[in-house]
Coordinates of C-alpha atoms in Angstrom, one line a residue:
Chain A
X1 CA 0.0 0.0 0.0
X2 CA 1.7 3.2 -1.1
X3 CA 1.0 6.6 0.3
X4 CA 1.7 10.0 -1.4
X5 CA 1.8 13.6 -0.4
X6 CA -1.8 14.3 -1.1
X7 CA -2.8 11.4 1.2
X8 CA -0.8 13.0 3.9
X9 CA -2.6 16.3 3.3
X10 CA -5.9 14.5 3.4
X11 CA -5.1 12.7 6.6
X12 CA -3.9 16.0 8.2
X13 CA -7.2 17.6 7.3
X14 CA -9.2 14.6 8.8
X15 CA -7.2 14.8 12.0
X16 CA -7.2 18.6 12.1
X17 CA -3.4 18.9 11.9
X18 CA -1.2 21.1 9.8
X19 CA 2.3 20.3 8.6
X20 CA 4.9 22.6 7.0
X21 CA 6.0 21.6 3.5
X22 CA 9.3 20.2 4.7
X23 CA 7.6 18.3 7.5
X24 CA 5.3 16.7 4.9
X25 CA 8.3 15.3 3.0
X26 CA 9.8 13.8 6.2
X27 CA 6.5 12.4 7.3
X28 CA 5.8 10.8 3.9
X29 CA 9.1 8.9 4.0
X30 CA 8.6 7.8 7.6
X31 CA 4.9 6.8 7.0
X32 CA 6.1 4.7 4.1
X33 CA 8.5 2.8 6.3
X34 CA 5.8 2.4 9.0
X35 CA 3.3 1.1 6.5
X36 CA 5.8 -1.3 5.1
X37 CA 6.3 -2.7 8.6
X38 CA 2.6 -2.9 9.3
X39 CA 2.2 -4.6 5.9
X40 CA 3.7 -7.8 7.4
X41 CA 0.3 -8.5 9.0
X42 CA -1.1 -9.3 5.6
X43 CA 0.8 -12.6 5.6
X44 CA -1.1 -13.9 8.6
X45 CA -3.9 -16.3 7.9
X46 CA -6.7 -15.1 10.3
X47 CA -9.9 -15.3 8.2
X48 CA -12.1 -16.9 10.9
X49 CA -10.5 -15.4 14.0
X50 CA -12.7 -13.2 16.2
X51 CA -11.1 -9.7 16.4
X52 CA -9.8 -8.9 19.9
X53 CA -10.8 -5.4 21.0
X54 CA -10.0 -5.7 24.6
X55 CA -7.5 -7.8 26.7
X56 CA -10.0 -9.0 29.3
X57 CA -13.2 -11.0 28.8
X58 CA -15.5 -8.3 30.2
X59 CA -19.0 -7.1 29.5
X60 CA -20.0 -3.5 29.5
X61 CA -20.6 -2.4 33.1
X62 CA -23.5 -0.2 33.8
X63 CA -24.0 2.0 36.8
X64 CA -27.1 3.1 38.6
X65 CA -28.7 6.2 37.2
X66 CA -27.8 8.5 40.1
X67 CA -26.3 12.0 40.1
X68 CA -22.9 11.7 41.7
X69 CA -21.0 14.7 40.2
X70 CA -21.6 18.2 41.5
X71 CA -21.4 21.3 39.4
X72 CA -17.8 22.3 39.3
X73 CA -18.0 24.5 36.2
X74 CA -16.0 27.4 37.6
X75 CA -13.1 25.1 38.6
X76 CA -13.0 23.4 35.2
X77 CA -13.1 26.7 33.4
X78 CA -10.0 27.9 35.2
X79 CA -8.0 26.1 32.5
X80 CA -8.7 28.7 29.9
X81 CA -9.0 32.5 30.0
X82 CA -11.5 32.4 27.1
X83 CA -14.9 32.1 28.9
X84 CA -17.8 34.5 29.3
X85 CA -20.8 34.0 31.5
X86 CA -19.9 30.3 32.0
X87 CA -19.5 29.7 28.2
X88 CA -16.4 28.9 26.2
X89 CA -15.4 31.4 23.5
X90 CA -14.4 30.2 20.1
X91 CA -13.8 32.0 16.7
X92 CA -16.9 33.0 14.9
X93 CA -18.7 30.0 13.5
X94 CA -21.8 31.5 11.7
X95 CA -21.4 34.5 9.5
Chain B
X1 CA 11.2 5.8 60.5
X2 CA 8.5 8.4 60.7
X3 CA 6.1 6.5 63.0
X4 CA 9.0 5.6 65.3
X5 CA 10.1 9.2 65.4
X6 CA 13.5 8.6 63.9
X7 CA 12.9 11.2 61.2
X8 CA 10.3 13.8 60.5
X9 CA 8.5 14.5 57.2
X10 CA 10.4 17.8 57.1
X11 CA 13.8 16.1 57.5
X12 CA 13.0 13.6 54.8
X13 CA 11.7 16.3 52.5
X14 CA 14.8 18.4 53.0
X15 CA 17.1 15.5 52.2
X16 CA 15.3 14.8 49.0
X17 CA 15.1 18.5 48.1
X18 CA 18.8 18.9 48.3
X19 CA 19.4 15.7 46.4
X20 CA 17.0 16.8 43.6
X21 CA 18.7 20.2 43.5
X22 CA 22.1 18.6 43.1
X23 CA 21.2 15.8 40.6
X24 CA 18.1 16.8 38.6
X25 CA 19.8 19.6 36.6
X26 CA 22.1 16.9 35.1
X27 CA 19.5 14.3 34.3
X28 CA 16.2 16.4 33.9
X29 CA 14.1 13.7 35.5
X30 CA 11.5 16.0 37.0
X31 CA 9.3 18.5 35.1
X32 CA 7.7 19.8 38.3
X33 CA 9.2 19.8 41.8
X34 CA 6.4 19.7 44.4
X35 CA 8.4 19.4 47.6
X36 CA 8.3 23.0 48.6
X37 CA 4.5 23.1 48.1
X38 CA 4.2 20.0 50.2
X39 CA 6.2 21.6 52.9
X40 CA 3.9 24.6 52.9
X41 CA 0.7 22.7 52.8
X42 CA -0.9 21.4 55.9
X43 CA -3.2 19.2 53.9
X44 CA -0.2 17.2 52.8
X45 CA 0.9 16.4 56.3
X46 CA 0.0 12.8 56.5
X47 CA -1.2 11.0 59.6
X48 CA 1.5 8.8 60.9
X49 CA -1.0 6.0 61.4
X50 CA -1.4 5.7 57.6
X51 CA 0.3 2.7 55.9
X52 CA 2.7 4.8 53.9
X53 CA 2.9 7.8 56.2
X54 CA 5.4 10.3 54.8
X55 CA 6.9 7.9 52.3
X56 CA 8.3 10.1 49.4
X57 CA 7.4 9.1 45.8
X58 CA 7.4 10.6 42.4
X59 CA 4.6 10.6 39.8
X60 CA 4.9 10.4 36.0
X61 CA 3.5 13.6 34.6
X62 CA 0.7 11.6 32.9
X63 CA -1.3 11.3 36.1
X64 CA -3.6 14.2 37.0
X65 CA -2.8 15.7 40.3
X66 CA -5.3 18.1 41.9
X67 CA -4.0 21.7 41.7
X68 CA -0.6 20.6 40.4
X69 CA 0.5 21.2 36.8
X70 CA 0.1 18.0 34.7
X71 CA 1.8 18.3 31.3
X72 CA 2.0 14.8 29.8
X73 CA 5.4 15.9 28.5
X74 CA 3.6 18.1 25.9
X75 CA 3.4 21.8 25.0
X76 CA -0.3 21.1 24.6
X77 CA -0.8 20.8 28.3
X78 CA 2.1 23.0 29.5
X79 CA -0.3 25.1 31.6
X80 CA -2.9 22.5 32.5
X81 CA -3.8 22.3 36.1
X82 CA -6.3 19.4 36.8
X83 CA -9.1 20.0 39.3
X84 CA -8.9 16.4 40.5
X85 CA -6.5 13.5 41.3
X86 CA -6.1 10.4 39.3
X87 CA -7.6 7.5 41.2
X88 CA -4.2 5.8 41.8
X89 CA -2.7 9.1 43.0
X90 CA -5.7 9.6 45.3
X91 CA -5.4 6.1 46.8
X92 CA -1.7 6.6 47.5
X93 CA -2.4 10.1 49.0
X94 CA -5.0 8.5 51.3
X95 CA -2.3 6.1 52.3
X96 CA -0.1 8.9 53.5
X97 CA 2.6 9.2 50.7
X98 CA 4.5 12.4 50.1
X99 CA 4.7 13.7 46.5
X100 CA 8.2 14.8 45.6
X101 CA 7.4 15.9 42.0
X102 CA 6.1 15.1 38.6
X103 CA 8.5 13.2 36.3
X104 CA 9.5 13.8 32.7
X105 CA 8.2 11.5 30.0
X106 CA 7.9 11.1 26.3
X107 CA 5.1 13.4 24.9
X108 CA 1.8 11.7 25.7
X109 CA 3.8 8.5 26.5
X110 CA 4.7 8.1 22.8
X111 CA 8.3 7.2 22.6
X112 CA 10.9 4.8 23.8
X113 CA 13.8 7.1 24.7
X114 CA 12.3 10.1 26.5
X115 CA 13.5 12.3 23.6
X116 CA 10.0 13.3 22.5
X117 CA 9.3 15.3 25.7
X118 CA 8.6 19.0 25.2
X119 CA 10.5 19.6 28.4
X120 CA 13.8 18.1 27.0
X121 CA 15.4 14.7 27.0
X122 CA 16.1 12.8 30.2
X123 CA 19.6 11.4 30.7
X124 CA 20.4 8.0 31.9
X125 CA 22.2 8.2 35.3
X126 CA 24.5 5.3 34.2
X127 CA 25.8 7.3 31.2
X128 CA 24.4 10.7 30.6
X129 CA 25.0 10.4 26.8
X130 CA 22.4 7.6 26.8
X131 CA 18.7 7.4 27.0
X132 CA 17.0 6.2 30.2
X133 CA 14.4 4.6 27.9
X134 CA 10.8 5.7 27.7
X135 CA 8.2 6.7 28.0
X136 CA 8.5 6.6 31.8
X137 CA 12.1 7.7 31.5
X138 CA 11.9 10.5 34.1
X139 CA 10.5 8.1 36.7
X140 CA 13.2 5.5 35.9
X141 CA 16.0 8.0 36.0
X142 CA 14.8 9.6 39.3
X143 CA 14.7 6.2 41.0
X144 CA 18.0 5.1 39.6
X145 CA 19.7 8.3 40.6
X146 CA 18.3 8.2 44.1
X147 CA 16.2 11.3 43.8
X148 CA 13.0 9.3 44.3
X149 CA 12.7 6.0 46.2
X150 CA 9.8 4.8 44.0
X151 CA 7.8 6.3 41.2
X152 CA 4.5 5.8 39.3
X153 CA 4.8 5.1 35.6
X154 CA 2.5 3.9 32.8
X155 CA 3.1 1.1 30.4
X156 CA 1.4 0.9 27.0
X157 CA 4.0 -1.1 25.1
X158 CA 6.9 -1.4 27.5
X159 CA 7.1 2.1 28.9
X160 CA 7.8 0.9 32.5
X161 CA 9.8 -2.2 31.8
X162 CA 12.2 -0.9 29.1
X163 CA 13.3 2.2 31.2
X164 CA 13.6 0.0 34.3
X165 CA 15.9 -2.3 32.3
X166 CA 17.9 0.6 30.9
X167 CA 18.4 2.2 34.4
X168 CA 19.0 -0.9 36.5
X169 CA 15.8 -0.9 38.6
X170 CA 12.7 -2.9 39.0
X171 CA 9.6 -2.1 36.8
X172 CA 6.2 -3.7 37.2
X173 CA 3.4 -3.4 34.7
X174 CA 0.3 -5.0 36.3
X175 CA -2.5 -6.8 34.4
X176 CA -4.7 -4.5 32.2
X177 CA -7.5 -3.3 34.5
X178 CA -5.6 -4.0 37.7
X179 CA -5.2 -0.3 38.5
X180 CA -7.7 2.4 37.5
X181 CA -7.0 4.5 34.5
X182 CA -9.2 7.3 35.8
X183 CA -7.2 10.6 35.6
X184 CA -4.3 8.9 33.7
X185 CA -4.1 10.8 30.5
X186 CA -5.2 8.3 27.7
X187 CA -2.9 7.2 24.9
X188 CA -4.2 3.8 23.9
X189 CA -7.1 2.8 26.1
X190 CA -7.0 -1.0 25.5
X191 CA -3.3 -1.1 26.3
X192 CA -2.5 1.6 29.0
X193 CA -1.9 0.5 32.5
X194 CA -0.4 2.2 35.6
X195 CA 2.5 0.6 37.4
X196 CA 5.7 1.1 39.4
X197 CA 9.4 1.8 39.1
X198 CA 11.2 0.9 42.3
X199 CA 14.5 -0.4 43.6
X200 CA 13.0 -3.6 45.0
X201 CA 10.1 -5.9 44.3
X202 CA 9.1 -5.6 47.9
X203 CA 8.5 -1.8 47.6
X204 CA 6.5 -2.4 44.4
X205 CA 4.4 -5.0 46.3
X206 CA 3.6 -2.6 49.1
X207 CA 2.6 0.2 46.7
X208 CA 0.6 -2.0 44.4
X209 CA -1.6 -3.4 47.1
X210 CA -2.6 0.1 48.0
X211 CA -3.2 1.5 44.5
X212 CA -4.9 -1.5 42.7
X213 CA -8.5 -2.4 42.6
X214 CA -11.9 -1.6 41.1
X215 CA -12.8 2.0 40.5
X216 CA -16.4 3.0 39.6
X217 CA -14.8 5.8 37.5
X218 CA -13.1 3.3 35.2
X219 CA -15.5 0.7 33.8
X220 CA -12.5 -1.3 32.5
X221 CA -10.9 -1.6 36.0
X222 CA -11.2 -5.1 37.3
X223 CA -13.4 -6.2 40.3
X224 CA -11.0 -9.0 40.9
X225 CA -9.9 -9.0 44.6
X226 CA -6.6 -7.3 45.3
X227 CA -4.2 -9.8 47.1
X228 CA -1.8 -8.7 49.8
X229 CA 1.1 -8.8 47.4
X230 CA 3.7 -8.4 50.2
X231 CA 2.5 -11.6 51.8
X232 CA 3.4 -13.7 48.8
X233 CA 6.9 -12.4 48.1
X234 CA 8.7 -14.9 50.2
X235 CA 6.9 -18.0 48.8
X236 CA 9.0 -20.9 47.8
X237 CA 9.8 -21.0 44.1
X238 CA 10.7 -24.7 44.1
X239 CA 8.6 -26.7 41.6
X240 CA 7.8 -23.6 39.4
X241 CA 8.2 -24.1 35.7
X242 CA 9.2 -21.2 33.5
X243 CA 8.9 -21.1 29.7
X244 CA 11.7 -19.6 27.5
X245 CA 10.1 -18.6 24.2
X246 CA 12.4 -19.8 21.4
X247 CA 11.3 -16.7 19.5
X248 CA 13.0 -14.5 22.2
X249 CA 16.2 -16.6 21.9
X250 CA 16.5 -16.8 18.1
X251 CA 20.2 -15.9 18.1
X252 CA 19.7 -12.2 17.6
X253 CA 20.7 -11.4 21.2
X254 CA 24.4 -10.4 21.5
X255 CA 26.6 -12.9 23.5
X256 CA 27.3 -10.4 26.4
X257 CA 23.5 -10.2 27.0
X258 CA 22.9 -13.9 26.5
X259 CA 25.5 -14.6 29.2
X260 CA 23.7 -12.3 31.7
X261 CA 20.4 -14.2 30.9
X262 CA 22.1 -17.5 31.5
X263 CA 23.5 -16.4 34.8
X264 CA 20.1 -15.2 35.9
X265 CA 18.5 -18.6 34.9
X266 CA 21.1 -20.4 37.0
X267 CA 20.2 -18.3 40.1
X268 CA 16.5 -19.3 39.6
X269 CA 17.5 -23.0 38.9
X270 CA 19.3 -23.0 42.3
X271 CA 16.1 -22.0 43.9
X272 CA 14.3 -25.0 42.3
X273 CA 12.8 -23.4 39.3
X274 CA 12.8 -25.5 36.1
X275 CA 13.0 -24.1 32.6
X276 CA 11.7 -25.4 29.3
X277 CA 11.6 -24.1 25.8
X278 CA 8.2 -22.9 24.6
X279 CA 6.9 -21.4 21.3
X280 CA 4.8 -18.2 20.8
X281 CA 4.6 -18.5 17.0
X282 CA 2.7 -15.3 16.4
X283 CA 4.8 -13.1 18.7
X284 CA 6.8 -11.8 15.7
X285 CA 3.7 -9.9 14.6
X286 CA 3.5 -8.0 17.9
X287 CA 5.2 -4.9 16.7
X288 CA 3.2 -4.4 13.5
X289 CA 0.0 -5.3 15.4
X290 CA 0.8 -2.7 18.1
X291 CA 1.6 0.0 15.6
X292 CA -1.9 -0.4 14.1
X293 CA -3.8 -0.7 17.4
X294 CA -2.0 1.9 19.5
X295 CA -2.0 4.8 16.8
X296 CA -5.7 4.0 16.0
X297 CA -6.6 4.4 19.7
X298 CA -4.3 7.4 20.0
X299 CA -5.8 9.3 17.1
X300 CA -9.3 8.9 18.7
X301 CA -8.1 9.8 22.2
X302 CA -6.1 12.8 21.1
X303 CA -9.1 14.3 19.2
X304 CA -10.1 15.9 22.4
X305 CA -7.2 18.4 22.3
X306 CA -9.0 21.2 20.5
X307 CA -7.5 24.0 22.6
X308 CA -10.9 25.4 23.6
X309 CA -11.6 24.2 27.2
X310 CA -8.0 23.6 28.1
X311 CA -4.7 23.1 26.4
X312 CA -2.6 25.2 24.0
X313 CA -4.5 27.9 22.3
X314 CA -3.1 29.7 19.2
X315 CA -3.9 33.3 18.6
X316 CA -3.1 33.1 14.9
X317 CA -6.5 32.9 13.3
X318 CA -10.2 33.8 13.5
X319 CA -11.4 30.8 11.4
X320 CA -12.7 27.9 13.4
X321 CA -11.2 25.1 11.3
X322 CA -7.8 26.9 11.1
X323 CA -8.1 27.5 14.8
X324 CA -8.3 23.8 15.6
X325 CA -5.4 23.0 13.2
X326 CA -3.2 25.8 14.6
X327 CA -3.8 24.7 18.2
X328 CA -2.8 21.2 17.4
X329 CA 0.0 22.1 15.0
X330 CA 1.7 24.2 17.7
X331 CA 0.7 22.1 20.7
X332 CA 1.8 18.6 19.5
X333 CA 5.3 17.4 18.7
X334 CA 6.4 15.3 15.7
X335 CA 6.0 11.8 17.2
X336 CA 2.5 12.6 18.4
X337 CA 1.5 14.0 15.0
X338 CA 3.0 11.0 13.2
X339 CA 0.9 8.6 15.4
X340 CA -2.3 10.6 15.0
X341 CA -1.8 10.5 11.2
X342 CA -1.0 6.8 11.2
X343 CA -4.0 6.0 13.4
X344 CA -6.3 8.1 11.2
X345 CA -4.9 6.3 8.1
X346 CA -5.5 2.7 9.5
X347 CA -9.1 3.7 10.6
X348 CA -10.0 5.5 7.4
X349 CA -12.6 4.2 4.9
X350 CA -11.2 1.5 2.7
X351 CA -8.3 0.6 5.0
X352 CA -10.1 -0.3 8.2
X353 CA -10.5 -4.0 7.4
X354 CA -7.1 -4.4 5.9
X355 CA -5.3 -2.8 8.9
X356 CA -7.3 -2.3 12.0
X357 CA -9.6 -5.3 11.8
X358 CA -6.7 -7.5 10.7
X359 CA -4.5 -6.3 13.6
X360 CA -7.3 -7.1 16.1
X361 CA -7.4 -10.6 14.7
X362 CA -3.7 -11.1 14.9
X363 CA -3.9 -9.7 18.5
X364 CA -6.3 -12.6 19.3
X365 CA -3.7 -15.0 17.8
X366 CA -0.9 -13.6 19.9
X367 CA -3.2 -13.8 23.0
X368 CA -4.1 -17.4 22.2
X369 CA -0.3 -18.3 22.0
X370 CA 0.1 -17.0 25.6
X371 CA -3.0 -18.8 26.9
X372 CA -1.8 -22.0 25.4
X373 CA 1.8 -21.5 26.8
X374 CA 0.4 -20.9 30.3
X375 CA -1.2 -24.4 30.2
X376 CA 2.4 -25.8 30.5
X377 CA 4.3 -23.1 32.5
X378 CA 3.8 -20.8 35.5
X379 CA 5.6 -17.9 33.9
X380 CA 7.6 -16.8 30.9
X381 CA 11.0 -15.2 30.9
X382 CA 13.2 -13.5 28.4
X383 CA 15.3 -10.3 28.0
X384 CA 13.3 -7.1 28.5
X385 CA 15.2 -5.4 25.7
X386 CA 17.5 -6.4 22.8
X387 CA 20.4 -4.2 24.0
X388 CA 21.3 -2.0 27.0
X389 CA 20.5 1.7 26.8
X390 CA 21.3 3.2 23.4
X391 CA 22.7 6.7 22.8
X392 CA 20.5 9.8 22.8
X393 CA 19.9 10.8 19.2
X394 CA 20.7 7.3 17.8
X395 CA 17.2 6.3 16.8
X396 CA 15.1 9.5 17.0
X397 CA 14.9 10.1 13.2
X398 CA 14.1 6.5 12.4
X399 CA 10.7 5.6 13.9
X400 CA 10.6 2.0 12.8
X401 CA 14.0 1.3 14.4
X402 CA 12.7 3.0 17.6
X403 CA 9.5 1.0 17.5
X404 CA 11.4 -2.3 17.1
X405 CA 13.1 -1.5 20.4
X406 CA 9.9 -2.6 22.1
X407 CA 9.9 -6.0 20.5
X408 CA 9.9 -8.1 23.7
X409 CA 7.6 -5.9 25.8
X410 CA 4.7 -5.1 23.5
X411 CA 3.1 -8.6 23.4
X412 CA 2.1 -8.5 27.1
X413 CA 0.3 -5.2 26.5
X414 CA -1.6 -6.7 23.6
X415 CA -2.7 -9.6 25.8
X416 CA -3.1 -7.5 29.0
X417 CA -0.7 -9.7 30.9
X418 CA 1.3 -8.5 33.9
X419 CA 5.0 -8.4 33.5
X420 CA 8.1 -7.2 35.4
X421 CA 11.6 -6.3 34.5
X422 CA 14.4 -6.7 37.1
X423 CA 18.1 -6.0 36.8
X424 CA 20.4 -9.0 36.2
X425 CA 23.8 -7.4 35.8
X426 CA 25.9 -5.2 33.6
X427 CA 27.4 -5.3 30.1
X428 CA 29.9 -2.6 29.3
X429 CA 28.9 -0.9 32.6
X430 CA 25.3 -0.6 31.5
X431 CA 22.5 -2.4 33.3
X432 CA 20.4 -5.1 31.6
X433 CA 17.1 -6.5 32.6
X434 CA 15.2 -9.8 32.6
X435 CA 11.5 -9.8 31.9
X436 CA 9.0 -12.2 33.6
X437 CA 5.4 -12.5 32.2
X438 CA 2.6 -14.1 34.2
X439 CA -1.0 -15.1 33.5
X440 CA -3.6 -12.4 34.2
X441 CA -3.8 -11.2 37.8
X442 CA -0.7 -13.2 38.9
X443 CA 1.3 -10.1 39.9
X444 CA 2.1 -11.7 43.2
X445 CA 4.0 -14.4 41.3
X446 CA 6.1 -11.8 39.4
X447 CA 6.9 -10.0 42.7
X448 CA 7.6 -13.4 44.4
X449 CA 10.1 -14.4 41.6
X450 CA 11.8 -11.0 41.7
X451 CA 12.0 -10.7 45.4
X452 CA 13.6 -14.1 45.8
X453 CA 16.1 -13.2 43.1
X454 CA 16.9 -9.9 44.8
X455 CA 17.6 -11.8 48.1
X456 CA 20.2 -13.8 46.2
X457 CA 21.8 -11.0 44.2
X458 CA 22.6 -7.3 44.6
X459 CA 22.3 -6.0 41.0
X460 CA 19.3 -3.9 42.0
X461 CA 21.3 -2.2 44.8
X462 CA 24.1 -0.9 42.4
X463 CA 24.1 2.8 42.1
X464 CA 25.4 4.9 39.2
X465 CA 28.7 6.8 39.9
X466 CA 27.2 10.1 38.9
X467 CA 25.3 10.2 42.2
X468 CA 28.6 10.5 44.1
X469 CA 30.3 12.7 41.5
X470 CA 27.5 15.2 41.6
X471 CA 27.7 15.3 45.4
X472 CA 31.4 16.2 45.2

């Protein structure tokens, strides 16, 4: 599976990242060698194997529908200066 | 010492403060030093009836600490101050421990050499031109250099065991789910696990029994009862059978390391342990499997860093899409970006089945190999790493070569198995480690093996010369 510069640009857009032009060239080369290493998996015969998503044989745990958390908005919002009346401020979204 | 009145919290703190001041500038093991704040804060004065009253320890900067900067080694979280403690930190705090500081690490735990940290590389106390390993490199270097007696780390692909091996200390990665992941900044959620870097297995046993256990805030933490690990460490090893995977001993290990392994096996044989060759046929696919699964989970976990509620915020743009991109471009380093992009690629339309689904199937095969092996043996042993600590700068531009460094450690994360690394001697004045892997929830066996070995040997008590040189 080969990958080219426009793939890198597409992946950057999907993952909301930006790379400088010279970074793109370095990443392209490194990604090619990573993909070549990952490609080894294709030689494994695993047609009927059940995919393993989690290391322990567990079922989804549900908790009782009770309110445990208290409102700590002011504390949480201390991690940014960009709040107003309890809301977070972002660049303009709607023209 | 504290409960008997031999030393006060203040005296112990002052000793560590002066040691950190002397040694840390050379090795860069700590990002944040919290001793002075602990001295000022009455709330940090532990009750001497607590099991770990006044015991100093260090915490990898991936664990949230209430009111204390938690960076995860990243510019993204340079100014992040969590409003709560990670569960393992809270449990230890409730046991009376005394936090010395937050240790340096590879950015978001992505790295095997501690060179991806935004706060600078950590140096190996045994040779400051070499890496202490990663990603828990700061914790390992701090313990090795005597500026923390024990430290918390995390292990996603070897991030406790490899640095422990490189710095000549003991490193325990418990079973997946043994310790809560709540408040531990997520990298790859099906692989991440909290553990310990310590001088002895006994210290690790005492800490683990206080930090392990089910947590309602982490639905993947295990309800399995937590044994009193320290009660098992002296059990007789006679009659135990250990498997040596032929895939770990395929001739690729240099003779000087092979000799250390053979010596270590002899020590165990003298205690009545028998060894047999086993095979883990799919283990050679561990590295490629990991480098699909881990980046996939990382790309999803790190999507939360948008720079809005917390984290690095760029002032370069008024456009929302560009705003996200600038925050992440400026906030993340190269390795993190590379893994997000790799993860996005293996999860993207058209590639999901070929990469991610395939990797999950191979992960099952690797797991099956272990389960089958444990029908015949009590534990598995082999080298923790292929070499002793490599030079800083040696592998940083070649990600595949860096990734291959985790070849022996990654498989236990894929299977969620507990594993430990303990020092077994030196090659060219650099420490080397033996890894032991147990079935799920058999941490007591790992600690038992290691403790018995440490009663017979003193490799774990060797100290790097730089400790004395710096003091002069």
